[in-house]
Coordinates of C-alpha atoms in Angstrom, one line a residue:
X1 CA -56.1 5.1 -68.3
X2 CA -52.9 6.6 -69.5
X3 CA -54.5 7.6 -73.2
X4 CA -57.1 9.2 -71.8
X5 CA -57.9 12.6 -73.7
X6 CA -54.9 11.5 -75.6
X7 CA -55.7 13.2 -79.4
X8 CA -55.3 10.4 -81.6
X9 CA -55.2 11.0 -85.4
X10 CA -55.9 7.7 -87.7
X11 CA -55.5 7.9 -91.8
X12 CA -57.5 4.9 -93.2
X13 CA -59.5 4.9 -89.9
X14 CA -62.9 4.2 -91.6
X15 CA -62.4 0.2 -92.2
X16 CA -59.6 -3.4 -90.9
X17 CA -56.6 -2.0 -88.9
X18 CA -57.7 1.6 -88.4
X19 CA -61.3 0.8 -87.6
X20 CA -59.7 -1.3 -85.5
X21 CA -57.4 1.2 -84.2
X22 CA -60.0 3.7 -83.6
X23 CA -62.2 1.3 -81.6
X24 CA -59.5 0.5 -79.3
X25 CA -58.0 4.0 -78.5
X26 CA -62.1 5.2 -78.0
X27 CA -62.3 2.4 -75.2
X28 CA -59.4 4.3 -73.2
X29 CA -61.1 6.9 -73.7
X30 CA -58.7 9.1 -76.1
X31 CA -60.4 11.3 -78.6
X32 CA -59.9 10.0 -82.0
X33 CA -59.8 11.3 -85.4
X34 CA -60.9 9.0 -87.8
X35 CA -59.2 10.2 -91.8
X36 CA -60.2 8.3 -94.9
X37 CA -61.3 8.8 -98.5
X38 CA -64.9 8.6 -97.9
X39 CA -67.1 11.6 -97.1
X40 CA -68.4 10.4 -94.1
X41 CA -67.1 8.3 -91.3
X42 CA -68.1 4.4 -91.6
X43 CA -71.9 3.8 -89.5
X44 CA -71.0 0.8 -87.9
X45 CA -67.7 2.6 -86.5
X46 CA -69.4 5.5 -85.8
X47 CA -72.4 3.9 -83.4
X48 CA -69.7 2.1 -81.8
X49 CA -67.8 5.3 -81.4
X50 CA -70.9 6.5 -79.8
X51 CA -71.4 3.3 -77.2
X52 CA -67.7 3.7 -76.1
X53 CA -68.6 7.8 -75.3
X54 CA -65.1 9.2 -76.4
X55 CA -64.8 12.0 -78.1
X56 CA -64.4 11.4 -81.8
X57 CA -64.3 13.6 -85.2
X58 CA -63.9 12.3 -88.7
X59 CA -62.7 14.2 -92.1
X60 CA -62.3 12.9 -95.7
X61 CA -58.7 13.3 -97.1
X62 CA -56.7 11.7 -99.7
X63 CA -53.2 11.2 -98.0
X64 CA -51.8 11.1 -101.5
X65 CA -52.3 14.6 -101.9
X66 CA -49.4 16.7 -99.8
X67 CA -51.5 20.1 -100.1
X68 CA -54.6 18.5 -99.0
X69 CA -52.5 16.9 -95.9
X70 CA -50.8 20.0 -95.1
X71 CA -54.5 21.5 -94.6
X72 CA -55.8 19.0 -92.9
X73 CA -53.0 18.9 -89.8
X74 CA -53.9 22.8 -89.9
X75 CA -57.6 22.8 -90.1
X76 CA -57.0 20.2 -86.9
X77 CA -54.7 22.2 -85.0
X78 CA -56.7 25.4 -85.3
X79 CA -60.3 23.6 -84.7
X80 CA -59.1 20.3 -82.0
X81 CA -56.2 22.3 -80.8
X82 CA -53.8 19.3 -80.9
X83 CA -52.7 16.0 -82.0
X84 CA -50.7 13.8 -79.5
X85 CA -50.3 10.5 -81.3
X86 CA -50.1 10.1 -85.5
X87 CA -51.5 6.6 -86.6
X88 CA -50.3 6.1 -90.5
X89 CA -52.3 3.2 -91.2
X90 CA -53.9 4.4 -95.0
X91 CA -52.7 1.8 -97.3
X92 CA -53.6 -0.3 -100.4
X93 CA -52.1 -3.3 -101.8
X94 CA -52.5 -2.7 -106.0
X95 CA -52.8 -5.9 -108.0
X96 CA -51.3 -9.1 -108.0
X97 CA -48.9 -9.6 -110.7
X98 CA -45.3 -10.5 -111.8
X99 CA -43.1 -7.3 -112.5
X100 CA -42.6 -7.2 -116.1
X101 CA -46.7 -6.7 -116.6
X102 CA -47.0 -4.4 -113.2
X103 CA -48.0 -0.9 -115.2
X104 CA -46.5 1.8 -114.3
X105 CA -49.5 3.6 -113.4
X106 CA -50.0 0.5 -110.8
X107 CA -46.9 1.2 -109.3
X108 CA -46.9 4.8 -108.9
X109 CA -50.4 4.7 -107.2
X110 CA -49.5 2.5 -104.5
X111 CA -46.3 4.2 -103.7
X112 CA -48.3 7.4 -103.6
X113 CA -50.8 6.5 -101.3
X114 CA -47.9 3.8 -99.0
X115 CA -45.1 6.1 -99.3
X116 CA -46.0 9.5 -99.9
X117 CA -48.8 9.3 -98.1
X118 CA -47.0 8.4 -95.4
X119 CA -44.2 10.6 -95.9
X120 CA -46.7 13.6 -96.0
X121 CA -48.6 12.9 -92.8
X122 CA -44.9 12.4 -90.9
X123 CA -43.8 15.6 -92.3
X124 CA -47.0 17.1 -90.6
X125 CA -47.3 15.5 -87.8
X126 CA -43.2 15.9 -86.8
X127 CA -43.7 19.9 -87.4
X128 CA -46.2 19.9 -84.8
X129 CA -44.7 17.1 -82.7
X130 CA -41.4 19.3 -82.5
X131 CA -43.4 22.7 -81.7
X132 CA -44.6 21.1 -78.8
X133 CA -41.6 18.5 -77.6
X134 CA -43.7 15.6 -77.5
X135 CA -45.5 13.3 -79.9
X136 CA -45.7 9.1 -80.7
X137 CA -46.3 7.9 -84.6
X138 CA -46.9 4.8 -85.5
X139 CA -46.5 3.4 -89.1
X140 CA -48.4 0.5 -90.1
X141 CA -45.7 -1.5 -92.7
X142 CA -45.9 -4.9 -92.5
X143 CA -44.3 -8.0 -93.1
X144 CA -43.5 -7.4 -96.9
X145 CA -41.2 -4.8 -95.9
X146 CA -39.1 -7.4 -94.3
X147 CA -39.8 -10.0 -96.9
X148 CA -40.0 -10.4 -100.8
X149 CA -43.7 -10.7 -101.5
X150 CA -43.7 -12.1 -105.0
X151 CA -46.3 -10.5 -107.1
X152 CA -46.8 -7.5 -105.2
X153 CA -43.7 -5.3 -106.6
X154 CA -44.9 -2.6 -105.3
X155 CA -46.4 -2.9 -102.0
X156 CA -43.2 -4.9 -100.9
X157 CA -41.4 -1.5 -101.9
X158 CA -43.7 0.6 -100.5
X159 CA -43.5 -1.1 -96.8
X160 CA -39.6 -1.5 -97.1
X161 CA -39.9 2.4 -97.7
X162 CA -41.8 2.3 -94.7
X163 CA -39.7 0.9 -92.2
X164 CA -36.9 2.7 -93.5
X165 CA -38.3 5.8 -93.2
X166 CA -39.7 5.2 -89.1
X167 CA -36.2 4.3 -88.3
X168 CA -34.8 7.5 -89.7
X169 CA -37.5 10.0 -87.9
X170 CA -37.0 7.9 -85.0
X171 CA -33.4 9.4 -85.0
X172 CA -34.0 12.3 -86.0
X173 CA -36.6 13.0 -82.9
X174 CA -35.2 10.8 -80.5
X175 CA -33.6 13.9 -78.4
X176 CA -36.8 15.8 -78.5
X177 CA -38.6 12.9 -77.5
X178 CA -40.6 11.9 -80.1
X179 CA -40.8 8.3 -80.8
X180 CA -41.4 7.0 -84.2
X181 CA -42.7 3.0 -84.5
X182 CA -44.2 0.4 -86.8
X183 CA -45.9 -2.3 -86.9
X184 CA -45.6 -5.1 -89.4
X185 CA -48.7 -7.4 -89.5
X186 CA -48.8 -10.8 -91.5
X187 CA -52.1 -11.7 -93.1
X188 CA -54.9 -10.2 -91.6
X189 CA -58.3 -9.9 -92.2
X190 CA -59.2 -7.3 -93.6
X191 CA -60.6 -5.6 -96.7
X192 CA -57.3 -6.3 -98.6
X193 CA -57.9 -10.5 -98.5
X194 CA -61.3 -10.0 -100.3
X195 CA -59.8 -7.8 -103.1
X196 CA -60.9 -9.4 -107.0
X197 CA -56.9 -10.5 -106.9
X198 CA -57.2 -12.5 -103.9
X199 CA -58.5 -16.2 -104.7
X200 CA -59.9 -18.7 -102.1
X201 CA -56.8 -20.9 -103.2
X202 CA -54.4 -17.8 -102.5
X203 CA -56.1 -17.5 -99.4
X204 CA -55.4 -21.2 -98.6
X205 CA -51.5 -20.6 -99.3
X206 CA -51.5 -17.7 -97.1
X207 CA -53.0 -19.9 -93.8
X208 CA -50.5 -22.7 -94.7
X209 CA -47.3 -20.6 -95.1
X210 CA -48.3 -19.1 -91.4
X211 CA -47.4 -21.2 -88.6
X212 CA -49.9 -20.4 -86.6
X213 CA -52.5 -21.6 -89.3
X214 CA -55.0 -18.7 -89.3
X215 CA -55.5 -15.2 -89.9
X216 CA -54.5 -12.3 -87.9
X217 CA -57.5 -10.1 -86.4
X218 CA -57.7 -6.6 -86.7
X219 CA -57.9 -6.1 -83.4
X220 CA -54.4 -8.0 -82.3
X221 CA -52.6 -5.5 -84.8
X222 CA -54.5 -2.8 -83.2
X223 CA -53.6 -3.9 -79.5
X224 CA -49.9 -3.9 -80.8
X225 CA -50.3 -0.2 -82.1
X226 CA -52.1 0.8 -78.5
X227 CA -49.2 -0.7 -76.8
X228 CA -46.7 1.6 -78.9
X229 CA -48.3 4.7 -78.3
X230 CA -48.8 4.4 -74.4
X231 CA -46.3 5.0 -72.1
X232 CA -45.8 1.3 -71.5
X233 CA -43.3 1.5 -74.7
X234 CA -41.4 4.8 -73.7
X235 CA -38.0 3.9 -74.0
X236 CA -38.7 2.3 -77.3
X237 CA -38.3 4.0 -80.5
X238 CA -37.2 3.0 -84.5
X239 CA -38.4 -0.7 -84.0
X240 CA -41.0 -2.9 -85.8
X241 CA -42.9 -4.7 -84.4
X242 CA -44.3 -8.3 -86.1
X243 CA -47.4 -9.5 -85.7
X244 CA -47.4 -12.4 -88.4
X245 CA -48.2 -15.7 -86.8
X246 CA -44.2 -17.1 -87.2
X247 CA -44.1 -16.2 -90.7
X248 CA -40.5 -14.5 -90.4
X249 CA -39.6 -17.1 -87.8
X250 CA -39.2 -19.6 -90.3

């Protein structure tokens, strides 16, 4: 198992994608670090945590918040001793509306907890990364920052921002390296499709724009993330990878 004892750091770990995530790294056997809002880790993912007997830790942050990050990676480095592979999955979508009525206080949220957050973690994580001349991140955008997403203003911004921003580290690093990927799932199910602002009829749309006709699982987005932080994806670095059921192929 080439992850194994692997340190694995996941922001939005507790729930979809990063539960997800977590799950999957546990099974070979890395030792994950589940981060989310929440003040403990999520039950269910804990007792399977438990089952798969990997090493795992959990600690509450908002991502949002660069001197809350910036204590975190320390508080981990000093206690864990390392972090091998960054996961930037924490991400929310905001509501569903047409531009001119998106508030401004909508927008700014979602690019603090898509972008910034994000941003933040990198930052972190790339300090530490270049002290010891190795590390793997992996951004979770998604297909809306390859796209126009009409409605969603802001989370099509905030996962162009994204991509942008993996290809840049990616060439930044790329000497020391460091590789720096995304990956850019299509409708998934996940906490995000049973928001208040997601109808059954919305829903419906979704499936029949996909040319697959279904929903992605958590778990194929997570295999996709697994693959780019193993060795199997060495030589690659600044891509994005979509998971979207032939959405884009259209």
């Amino acid at each position: 198992m080439p992850l194994k004892n692997k340190i694995v750091l996941i922001t939005g770990g507790n729930a979809g994608i990063g539960k997800a995530t977590a799950l999957r790294f546990s099974r070979q056997k890395a030792r994950v670090i589940v981060i989310d809002l929440q003040s403990e880790i999520d039950p269910d993912l804990g007792a399977e945590l438990e089952v798969a007997e990997s090493d795992y830790f959990y600690f509450s942050c908002d991502v949002s918040n660069a001197q809350k990050v910036q204590d975190l990676f320390e508080l981990i480095i000093s206690t864990i001793g390392s972090i091998d592979i960054l996961i930037n999955n924490a991400g929310i979508l905001g509501p569903r509306m047409k531009t001119e009525s998106y508030s401004n206080a909508d927008f700014e949220r979602v690019i603090d907890v898509n972008v910034k957050g994000v941003f933040y973690c990198m930052k972190e994580g790339l300090k530490h990364f270049a002290d010891e001349g190795q590390g793997v991140i992996v951004n979770i955008a998604s297909v809306a920052g390859h796209l126009g997403m009409a409605g969603h203003m802001a989370y099509s911004a905030s996962k162009h921002a994204v991509v942008g921003m993996t290809k840049t580290a990616a060439l930044e690093y790329a000497k020391m390296g460091i590789r720096v990927n995304a990956v850019c799932p299509g409708f998934t199910k996940t906490s995000m499709l049973n928001s208040n602002d997601v109808t059954k009829e919305y829903k419906e749309a979704l499936i029949a724009a996909t040319p697959m006709r279904r929903f992605g699982e958590a778990k194929e987005i997570a295999d996709a993330v697994v693959y780019l932080a193993s060795p199997a994806s060495s030589f690659m670095t600044g891509q994005s990878i979509i998971l979207d059921g032939g959405l884009t192929a259209q």
